Structure formats: C-alpha cells, structure tokens
Coordinates of C-alpha atoms in Angstrom, one line a residue:
Chain A
M1 CA -11.4 -94.9 0.3
E2 CA -14.9 -96.3 1.7
P3 CA -17.3 -93.4 -0.3
S4 CA -18.8 -92.6 3.3
N5 CA -15.6 -90.8 3.4
Y6 CA -16.0 -88.6 0.6
G7 CA -16.1 -85.5 2.0
T8 CA -14.8 -83.1 -0.3
Y9 CA -14.9 -83.9 -3.7
L10 CA -13.7 -81.9 -6.6
V11 CA -15.0 -82.3 -10.2
T12 CA -12.5 -80.7 -12.7
Q13 CA -13.3 -79.0 -15.2
E14 CA -10.6 -76.9 -17.0
S15 CA -12.5 -74.6 -19.2
L16 CA -13.8 -73.2 -16.1
S17 CA -10.4 -72.9 -14.1
D18 CA -9.7 -69.2 -15.6
G19 CA -6.5 -70.3 -17.7
R20 CA -5.0 -72.7 -14.5
S21 CA -4.3 -76.4 -15.4
T22 CA -6.8 -78.8 -14.0
L23 CA -3.2 -80.9 -12.6
E24 CA -2.7 -77.3 -10.9
V25 CA -6.1 -77.1 -9.9
V26 CA -6.3 -80.6 -8.4
E27 CA -2.6 -80.6 -6.7
A28 CA -3.8 -77.3 -4.9
A29 CA -7.1 -79.6 -4.1
V30 CA -4.8 -82.4 -2.6
T31 CA -3.2 -80.3 -0.4
G32 CA -6.4 -78.1 0.8
G33 CA -7.0 -81.9 1.7
V34 CA -9.4 -83.3 -0.8
D35 CA -10.5 -87.0 -0.3
V36 CA -11.6 -87.4 -3.9
V37 CA -11.7 -86.2 -7.4
Q38 CA -13.8 -86.9 -10.4
L39 CA -12.3 -86.0 -14.1
R40 CA -15.2 -84.9 -15.5
E41 CA -13.8 -82.0 -18.3
K42 CA -16.9 -82.3 -20.7
G43 CA -16.3 -81.3 -24.1
T44 CA -12.7 -82.4 -24.5
D45 CA -10.8 -84.9 -26.6
T46 CA -11.0 -89.0 -25.0
R47 CA -6.8 -88.7 -25.5
W48 CA -7.2 -85.6 -23.7
R49 CA -8.8 -87.0 -20.9
Y50 CA -6.5 -90.1 -21.2
D51 CA -3.5 -88.0 -21.0
L52 CA -4.5 -86.0 -18.3
G53 CA -6.3 -88.9 -16.5
L54 CA -2.7 -90.5 -16.2
E55 CA -1.2 -87.5 -14.7
V56 CA -4.0 -87.1 -12.1
R57 CA -4.0 -90.8 -11.1
E58 CA 0.0 -90.2 -10.3
V59 CA -0.9 -87.0 -8.2
T60 CA -4.1 -88.5 -6.2
A61 CA -2.8 -92.2 -6.1
A62 CA 0.7 -90.3 -4.1
A63 CA -1.7 -88.8 -1.5
D64 CA -4.3 -91.4 -1.4
V65 CA -7.2 -89.8 -2.8
D66 CA -9.6 -91.2 -4.8
L67 CA -9.9 -90.9 -8.6
I68 CA -12.9 -91.3 -10.2
V69 CA -13.8 -90.8 -14.2
N70 CA -17.3 -89.3 -15.7
D71 CA -18.9 -91.2 -17.7
R72 CA -16.5 -93.2 -19.4
V73 CA -15.3 -96.6 -18.0
D74 CA -13.0 -97.5 -21.0
V75 CA -10.6 -94.4 -19.3
A76 CA -11.5 -94.9 -15.7
T77 CA -9.5 -99.2 -16.5
A78 CA -7.4 -97.6 -18.5
I79 CA -6.0 -94.9 -16.1
D80 CA -6.1 -97.0 -13.1
A81 CA -9.2 -95.0 -11.0
D82 CA -10.8 -95.9 -8.3
G83 CA -14.1 -95.6 -10.4
V84 CA -16.8 -94.0 -12.6
H85 CA -19.6 -91.7 -12.5
V86 CA -22.7 -92.1 -14.5
G87 CA -25.4 -90.2 -15.0
Q88 CA -28.8 -91.2 -16.0
S89 CA -27.6 -90.4 -19.5
D90 CA -24.7 -92.4 -19.2
L91 CA -24.4 -96.0 -19.6
P92 CA -26.6 -97.7 -16.5
V93 CA -24.6 -99.1 -13.7
S94 CA -25.0 -101.9 -13.4
V95 CA -23.7 -102.3 -17.3
A96 CA -20.5 -100.1 -15.5
R97 CA -20.7 -102.6 -12.6
E98 CA -20.3 -105.5 -15.1
L99 CA -17.6 -104.1 -17.3
L100 CA -15.9 -102.7 -14.1
G101 CA -16.1 -105.4 -11.0
P102 CA -17.3 -105.4 -7.5
E103 CA -14.0 -103.9 -6.3
A104 CA -14.7 -100.6 -8.4
V105 CA -16.5 -97.4 -6.9
I106 CA -19.2 -96.4 -8.7
G107 CA -21.3 -93.4 -8.3
C108 CA -24.6 -92.5 -10.1
S109 CA -26.1 -88.9 -10.1
A110 CA -29.7 -88.9 -8.9
S111 CA -32.1 -85.8 -8.2
T112 CA -35.2 -87.8 -7.2
V113 CA -36.3 -90.7 -4.9
A114 CA -37.0 -92.8 -7.7
E115 CA -33.7 -92.3 -9.1
A116 CA -32.0 -93.0 -6.1
E117 CA -33.7 -95.9 -5.1
A118 CA -32.9 -97.3 -8.9
A119 CA -29.1 -96.7 -8.7
E120 CA -29.0 -98.3 -5.3
A121 CA -30.7 -101.6 -6.5
D122 CA -28.5 -101.1 -9.5
G123 CA -25.2 -101.7 -7.6
A124 CA -24.6 -98.0 -6.9
N125 CA -21.3 -97.2 -4.0
Y126 CA -22.8 -93.3 -3.8
L127 CA -25.2 -91.0 -5.1
G128 CA -24.8 -87.7 -6.5
V129 CA -27.6 -85.7 -5.7
G130 CA -28.4 -82.0 -7.3
S131 CA -28.7 -79.4 -8.1
I132 CA -28.9 -78.1 -4.7
Y133 CA -28.3 -75.0 -5.1
G134 CA -28.5 -74.2 -8.1
T135 CA -25.0 -74.8 -10.3
T136 CA -22.6 -71.3 -10.9
S137 CA -20.7 -73.3 -13.5
K138 CA -23.0 -72.4 -16.3
D139 CA -21.4 -74.3 -19.3
V140 CA -22.0 -77.9 -18.0
P141 CA -25.2 -78.5 -18.3
E142 CA -27.3 -79.2 -15.8
P143 CA -30.7 -79.4 -16.6
E144 CA -32.5 -80.4 -13.4
D145 CA -34.3 -77.5 -11.2
D146 CA -32.8 -77.3 -7.8
V147 CA -33.5 -79.7 -5.4
G148 CA -32.1 -78.2 -2.1
P149 CA -31.1 -80.0 0.8
D150 CA -34.6 -81.1 1.5
R151 CA -34.1 -83.7 -1.4
V152 CA -31.1 -85.1 0.1
A153 CA -32.8 -86.0 3.1
E154 CA -35.6 -87.3 1.7
I155 CA -32.8 -89.2 -0.3
A156 CA -31.1 -90.2 2.9
E157 CA -34.2 -92.2 4.4
A158 CA -34.8 -93.9 1.3
V159 CA -31.3 -95.3 0.3
S160 CA -28.4 -96.6 2.4
I161 CA -25.8 -95.9 0.2
P162 CA -23.6 -92.4 1.2
I163 CA -25.1 -89.2 -0.6
V164 CA -22.8 -86.4 -1.7
G165 CA -24.6 -83.2 -2.6
I166 CA -23.6 -80.9 -5.6
G167 CA -24.9 -77.5 -7.5
G168 CA -23.4 -74.3 -5.7
V169 CA -22.4 -75.3 -2.9
T170 CA -19.4 -73.0 -1.0
A171 CA -18.2 -73.4 2.0
E172 CA -20.9 -71.1 3.7
N173 CA -23.9 -73.8 2.7
A174 CA -21.9 -77.1 3.1
G175 CA -23.0 -77.2 6.2
S176 CA -27.2 -77.1 5.5
V177 CA -25.6 -80.1 2.9
I178 CA -23.9 -82.2 5.6
E179 CA -26.7 -81.6 8.3
A180 CA -29.7 -83.0 5.7
G181 CA -27.9 -86.2 5.6
A182 CA -25.0 -86.1 3.0
V183 CA -21.6 -87.6 3.9
G184 CA -20.1 -84.7 1.8
V185 CA -20.3 -82.5 -1.2
A186 CA -18.7 -81.8 -4.7
V187 CA -18.1 -79.0 -6.1
I188 CA -16.8 -77.8 -9.8
S189 CA -16.3 -73.4 -9.3
E190 CA -15.4 -73.7 -5.5
I191 CA -12.1 -74.9 -5.8
T192 CA -11.5 -74.3 -9.9
A193 CA -12.4 -70.7 -10.2
A194 CA -11.1 -70.0 -6.7
D195 CA -8.3 -67.4 -6.4
D196 CA -6.2 -70.0 -4.1
P197 CA -7.7 -73.4 -4.7
A198 CA -6.4 -75.3 -2.0
A199 CA -7.6 -72.6 0.7
A200 CA -10.7 -73.3 -0.9
T201 CA -10.4 -76.9 -0.5
D202 CA -9.7 -76.5 3.0
A203 CA -12.5 -74.4 4.0
L204 CA -14.4 -76.9 2.5
A205 CA -13.5 -79.6 4.3
S206 CA -13.6 -77.4 7.6
S207 CA -16.8 -76.6 6.8
V208 CA -18.0 -80.3 6.6
E209 CA -16.2 -81.9 9.7
R210 CA -17.3 -79.0 11.4
T211 CA -20.7 -80.2 10.8
K212 CA -20.4 -83.7 11.3
R213 CA -18.7 -83.1 14.8
K214 CA -21.4 -81.1 15.7
A215 CA -24.1 -83.9 14.5
N216 CA -21.9 -86.7 16.2
E217 CA -22.3 -84.7 19.6
R218 CA -25.6 -84.1 19.4
S219 CA -26.0 -87.6 18.9
R220 CA -24.0 -88.9 21.5
R221 CA -26.3 -86.6 24.4
Chain B
M1 CA -15.7 -111.2 -40.5
E2 CA -11.8 -110.3 -41.2
P3 CA -11.3 -106.5 -42.2
S4 CA -9.7 -107.4 -45.5
N5 CA -13.2 -108.0 -46.1
Y6 CA -14.8 -104.5 -45.3
G7 CA -15.7 -103.9 -49.1
T8 CA -18.7 -101.9 -48.1
Y9 CA -18.3 -100.1 -44.2
L10 CA -21.6 -98.2 -43.0
V11 CA -21.0 -95.4 -40.7
T12 CA -24.2 -94.1 -38.5
Q13 CA -25.1 -90.6 -37.7
E14 CA -29.1 -90.2 -37.3
S15 CA -29.0 -86.5 -37.3
L16 CA -28.0 -86.9 -40.9
S17 CA -30.4 -89.2 -42.3
D18 CA -33.4 -86.7 -42.9
G19 CA -35.5 -88.2 -40.5
R20 CA -34.8 -91.8 -40.6
S21 CA -33.5 -93.5 -37.5
T22 CA -30.4 -94.9 -37.4
L23 CA -32.1 -98.1 -37.2
E24 CA -33.9 -98.6 -40.2
V25 CA -30.7 -97.1 -41.9
V26 CA -29.1 -100.3 -41.0
E27 CA -31.6 -102.5 -41.9
A28 CA -31.8 -101.2 -45.2
A29 CA -28.0 -101.1 -45.6
V30 CA -28.0 -104.7 -44.6
T31 CA -30.6 -105.9 -46.7
G32 CA -28.2 -104.0 -49.9
G33 CA -25.4 -106.0 -48.8
V34 CA -22.8 -103.8 -45.9
D35 CA -20.0 -105.3 -44.5
V36 CA -19.7 -104.0 -41.7
V37 CA -21.1 -100.6 -39.9
Q38 CA -19.2 -98.6 -36.9
L39 CA -21.8 -97.1 -34.0
R40 CA -20.4 -93.3 -34.3
E41 CA -23.4 -90.8 -33.6
K42 CA -21.2 -88.0 -32.6
G43 CA -23.1 -86.2 -30.3
T44 CA -25.6 -88.6 -28.5
D45 CA -26.1 -89.4 -25.0
T46 CA -24.2 -92.7 -24.0
R47 CA -27.2 -94.1 -22.8
W48 CA -28.6 -93.4 -26.1
R49 CA -25.5 -95.1 -28.2
Y50 CA -26.1 -98.0 -25.6
D51 CA -29.2 -98.7 -26.5
L52 CA -29.3 -98.1 -30.0
G53 CA -26.1 -100.2 -30.2
L54 CA -27.8 -102.9 -28.9
E55 CA -30.7 -103.0 -31.4
V56 CA -27.9 -102.4 -34.4
R57 CA -26.4 -105.9 -32.8
E58 CA -28.7 -107.9 -32.7
V59 CA -29.3 -107.0 -36.5
T60 CA -26.2 -107.1 -37.6
A61 CA -25.4 -110.3 -35.5
A62 CA -28.2 -112.0 -37.6
A63 CA -26.6 -111.1 -40.9
D64 CA -23.3 -111.6 -40.1
V65 CA -22.1 -108.0 -40.8
D66 CA -19.9 -106.5 -38.2
L67 CA -20.5 -104.0 -35.7
I68 CA -17.9 -101.7 -34.8
V69 CA -18.4 -98.9 -32.1
N70 CA -16.5 -95.4 -32.5
D71 CA -14.2 -94.1 -30.0
R72 CA -16.1 -95.8 -27.0
V73 CA -14.2 -99.2 -25.8
D74 CA -16.7 -99.4 -22.9
V75 CA -19.9 -99.3 -25.3
A76 CA -18.4 -101.4 -27.7
T77 CA -17.7 -104.5 -24.7
A78 CA -21.2 -103.6 -23.4
I79 CA -23.0 -104.2 -26.8
D80 CA -20.6 -107.1 -27.3
A81 CA -19.6 -105.1 -30.4
D82 CA -16.6 -106.7 -32.6
G83 CA -14.3 -103.6 -32.2
V84 CA -13.6 -100.0 -32.0
H85 CA -12.6 -97.5 -34.6
V86 CA -10.4 -94.9 -32.7
G87 CA -8.9 -91.7 -34.4
Q88 CA -6.1 -89.7 -33.3
S89 CA -8.0 -87.8 -30.6
D90 CA -9.2 -90.9 -28.8
L91 CA -7.5 -93.9 -27.0
P92 CA -4.2 -94.7 -28.0
V93 CA -4.3 -98.3 -30.3
S94 CA -2.4 -99.5 -27.6
V95 CA -4.8 -99.2 -24.6
A96 CA -7.5 -100.1 -26.5
R97 CA -5.9 -103.2 -27.5
E98 CA -5.2 -104.0 -23.8
L99 CA -8.8 -103.1 -22.6
L100 CA -10.1 -105.7 -25.3
G101 CA -7.9 -108.3 -26.0
P102 CA -6.5 -109.8 -29.0
E103 CA -9.5 -111.3 -30.5
A104 CA -11.0 -107.8 -31.3
V105 CA -11.1 -105.4 -34.6
I106 CA -9.4 -102.4 -33.7
G107 CA -9.3 -99.8 -36.3
C108 CA -7.6 -96.2 -36.5
S109 CA -8.2 -93.1 -38.4
A110 CA -4.7 -92.3 -40.5
S111 CA -4.3 -89.4 -43.0
T112 CA -0.9 -89.6 -43.5
V113 CA 1.7 -92.8 -43.7
A114 CA 3.2 -91.9 -40.2
E115 CA -0.1 -92.3 -38.9
A116 CA -0.9 -95.2 -41.1
E117 CA 2.6 -97.0 -39.9
A118 CA 2.4 -96.0 -36.0
A119 CA -1.0 -97.8 -35.9
E120 CA -0.2 -100.7 -37.9
A121 CA 2.6 -100.9 -34.9
D122 CA 0.4 -100.2 -32.0
G123 CA -1.8 -103.4 -33.1
A124 CA -4.4 -101.7 -35.3
N125 CA -6.1 -104.2 -38.0
Y126 CA -7.5 -101.5 -40.4
L127 CA -6.7 -98.2 -41.4
G128 CA -9.7 -95.6 -42.1
V129 CA -7.6 -93.6 -44.5
G130 CA -9.6 -90.4 -45.6
S131 CA -10.7 -87.6 -45.9
I132 CA -10.7 -88.9 -49.6
Y133 CA -12.3 -86.5 -51.4
G134 CA -13.9 -84.4 -48.7
T135 CA -16.7 -85.4 -46.9
T136 CA -20.4 -83.8 -47.7
S137 CA -21.4 -84.6 -43.8
K138 CA -20.8 -81.6 -43.0
D139 CA -21.8 -82.0 -38.6
V140 CA -19.2 -84.4 -38.5
P141 CA -15.8 -82.8 -37.9
E142 CA -13.0 -83.9 -40.5
P143 CA -10.1 -81.4 -40.2
E144 CA -8.1 -82.8 -42.2
D145 CA -7.3 -81.3 -45.6
D146 CA -8.3 -84.3 -48.7
V147 CA -6.4 -86.6 -49.4
G148 CA -7.1 -88.0 -52.8
P149 CA -7.0 -91.8 -53.9
D150 CA -2.6 -91.0 -54.3
R151 CA -2.8 -91.0 -49.9
V152 CA -4.4 -94.0 -49.8
A153 CA -1.8 -95.7 -52.7
E154 CA 1.2 -94.1 -50.7
I155 CA -0.3 -95.9 -47.4
A156 CA -1.0 -99.0 -49.0
E157 CA 2.5 -99.2 -49.8
A158 CA 3.8 -98.7 -46.1
V159 CA 1.4 -100.9 -44.2
S160 CA 0.3 -104.7 -44.6
I161 CA -2.9 -103.8 -43.0
P162 CA -6.1 -103.3 -45.2
I163 CA -7.1 -100.1 -45.4
V164 CA -10.9 -98.3 -45.8
G165 CA -11.2 -95.3 -47.9
I166 CA -13.4 -92.4 -46.2
G167 CA -14.8 -89.2 -47.2
G168 CA -16.7 -88.3 -50.0
V169 CA -16.9 -91.5 -51.1
T170 CA -19.9 -92.2 -54.0
A171 CA -20.4 -95.3 -56.3
E172 CA -18.9 -92.9 -58.8
N173 CA -15.7 -92.7 -57.4
A174 CA -15.3 -95.8 -55.3
G175 CA -13.7 -97.9 -58.2
S176 CA -10.3 -95.0 -57.8
V177 CA -10.1 -95.7 -54.0
I178 CA -9.9 -99.4 -54.2
E179 CA -7.7 -99.3 -57.7
A180 CA -5.5 -97.0 -54.9
G181 CA -5.2 -99.8 -52.5
A182 CA -8.5 -99.9 -50.6
V183 CA -10.3 -102.7 -49.7
G184 CA -12.8 -101.1 -48.8
V185 CA -14.8 -97.9 -48.7
A186 CA -17.0 -96.3 -46.1
V187 CA -19.4 -93.7 -46.6
I188 CA -22.0 -92.4 -43.9
S189 CA -24.2 -90.0 -46.4
E190 CA -24.0 -92.0 -49.2
I191 CA -25.8 -94.4 -47.5
T192 CA -27.6 -92.5 -45.0
A193 CA -29.0 -89.6 -46.7
A194 CA -30.1 -91.9 -50.3
D195 CA -33.5 -91.7 -51.2
D196 CA -33.1 -95.7 -50.9
P197 CA -29.8 -96.7 -48.2
A198 CA -30.6 -100.4 -49.5
A199 CA -30.0 -99.9 -53.2
A200 CA -27.5 -96.8 -52.2
T201 CA -25.7 -99.5 -50.4
D202 CA -26.2 -102.3 -53.2
A203 CA -24.8 -99.6 -55.7
L204 CA -21.6 -99.1 -53.5
A205 CA -21.4 -102.5 -52.7
S206 CA -21.2 -103.5 -56.8
S207 CA -18.9 -100.6 -57.3
V208 CA -16.3 -102.1 -54.9
E209 CA -16.7 -105.6 -56.2
R210 CA -16.6 -104.9 -60.3
T211 CA -13.4 -102.6 -59.2
K212 CA -11.6 -106.0 -57.2
R213 CA -12.6 -108.2 -60.1
K214 CA -11.3 -106.2 -62.8
A215 CA -8.4 -105.9 -60.7
N216 CA -8.3 -109.7 -59.9
E217 CA -8.4 -110.7 -63.7
R218 CA -5.7 -107.7 -64.7
S219 CA -3.4 -109.5 -62.1
R220 CA -4.4 -112.9 -63.5
R221 CA -2.8 -112.1 -67.4

C-alpha cells in the first residue's frame, strides 16, 4: 500500500490496552478498517516483539493491511514487515534505507519543518508529525511540545511526502488534522484503550474519510 | 578473528565507567590487549549507539580487534561489526544467522546445558556462559543465579563451540574460568570501572594466557 493511503494508522502498545493482547487489538482494528499497523511495544524484549510480530504479520497480511516496525530494522526484516518507522533518536533514515532497500516503506517522526525536510531528503516515504494535541498515552515518551494542526500545514507546504498526524488524535479532532494537510492520523490509545477497538477504528476512519470527501468536493467547485 | 581466540572480551556500558566515555575505555582496552569488544550500552538511544558504534569500529578495526553488537542485528550491519551477541530474550540465533549470513560471528548467552546445546544447534559461533560469580555491574540485568565454573565445565563437555565466561570475573578468578574449559572471559566493570582500564585489561589477559599456558604444559606431559 502507498503511504498516501495511510488514513487510519494504529500504533501498538499492549501496556496501554487494559488487559487485551495486542493481537486482539490488531484484529479488532483490522475489522474496523485500519490501513496500517505499527508494531511499537516500547519497553518489551526483542524476542517477545519478534514473536508477536510474526502473529501480527499474519493478521495484517490476510487483510492487506501494511505492517511497520518501530525502530528495529532487523525485526522488520525478520517478520517480513512492509517497513520501519524511525524517530529522531533511532537509526538515520538513510541507514534504514541502505539496510532495507528501495521497496521498503520508511517513516520518520518529525515535529519541525527542518526535521521534515531532512527526512524527505534522506529518503523517507512518509512523516509522522506530532505531537498534535498532546498524547494521552502517558507511558509513551513524547518529549516535544504539542505542535497543533498548524505545524502539519507548515510541513505539508514544505515537503511532498505524505504526513500522518499523531498525538492525542480522536474521532472528534481527526478532521482538523486532515484539513491541515495530513493524509491520515495515527493513534495508540484512541483504539487500544477503547471499550470497542473495532468501533473506535471505524469511527476514526469515518471521520478521516468524511473530511477528505468534503475537501475533494470543495476543490472540485 | 575466530571466537576460539576471544581470550579477553570487553562488554561496554558507559553508565558504569565513572565518567569516562566508552570510546576512551575501548581505546584503553585495545592498548591493554583486549581481543573483542561488545557494544552493549543498555538503556541508550539507538542513534547514540549507532554513532558510538561507528567510532568504536574505527578503533577496533585499526587494532584488528573484533567488534560484536549486543542484540541489534541492524546496528551490527550498519556499523560493519563482525557480528552480534543475542540473549535468550533477543532475536533467535537462527534468525540472526539468516539476516547476517554465514560469515558473521553470532554469540549467544547460555546459563544451562540445554540453552547451550540449542544455541549450538541454531548456529551460534560461541557462547557467553554466566553469570559465573555474580555480576558487580548492578544496573545490568542478570536474572540468573550464579552458575559457577562447574557450569562452564558441564557446558564445555556438551558443546564444541568456544565458551566465554561472564559475570563477576576478575584477574584473580579468571584462571578458574579458563581451567573449567572457557576460552576466555568477558567483563564490564573489571575493565570499565578500573582506575586504569589498560592495566586492568592487561592483567586480565595475562591471567587468561598464564592459565592456558599451564594447561598446555600439563597436557603435553
């Protein structure tokens, strides 16, 4: 799948799922229409993530949903993921590209225009921009100040690769992120900690789609 | 270098170095005659480890000292290390082998005969056996009970790949680890936290060499 189609993007973190396994959350998100799943699971053993990754790969592949691995290029290769997502403290995008080859999807976190431009120049296929509204996932480190939808608009102006907004995004505020120029929204808690993760995914996907449809109608006039 | 020549093995951890940089410690260890360096640095960013790894690779390559990366196959490839060391909670040896190819050195931690036999069957080139005497490196997780030199002897009987003993090893007790059947000893604190890391490395290397020489003389009689 092209990252320009990453409308609804789940980032996994079993420690935030209120007792559900990540595999259950992923299955529910797939049912609800998620486009891409990032295996994150900060603070866990490599072996645990690898074993989980093999299972998540089966579920996502069967539904034609992309799978991205946070930080670990080796785990991504080992579980046959579609790519990796690197932050500013992970391997450089250029190194990940050299290890993974030209076909892999490489995403990069960016919270400023400078970071976004550097990531694009290094060969990133999409950007994770945030934190937009401040994360509600408190045990996930989010050192940056909230950047708001305006930063998405600034970055969208500066680069030509797709942007996914992350950080405190909900079905209610997702529309503002899309209107600012993001192709999609990435969430942990909004799906992972929801009473009904499938319904939460569907609500998020509907909000994203509705906003895109309206924008298309406006641009056609 | 063949792992059978890993007599003196430094595992890096800058947080235990009392203010010295890992690069300084590695330079001193190289001066003191270390055979192999493992880039460990638990709890640090990937980018920091990658940048450090590039520098450590230069120093070790110039001295013909092997460089092994803890856990991260991707970082090992990116910095052109000689191989990786995986624990029981890291990627399986077989997966690391598939990613790195037949020429790479792959070490595996083992504290039991069963773990040692499994690692050898999966294609490990050497074993890190421990903790022998209980580590003094308190912020390094060492969940196992101390296994003592007797476990080294049991494992040496069961496998044919070289064994490096780790955990609380000093210049004083290294001889017992070698006598039990290890080809070498791996340390963090004994070198990293020493007043004079080069001298500490030399003392450790001398102890290992002296014990091997005596064993050779005995076997020749």
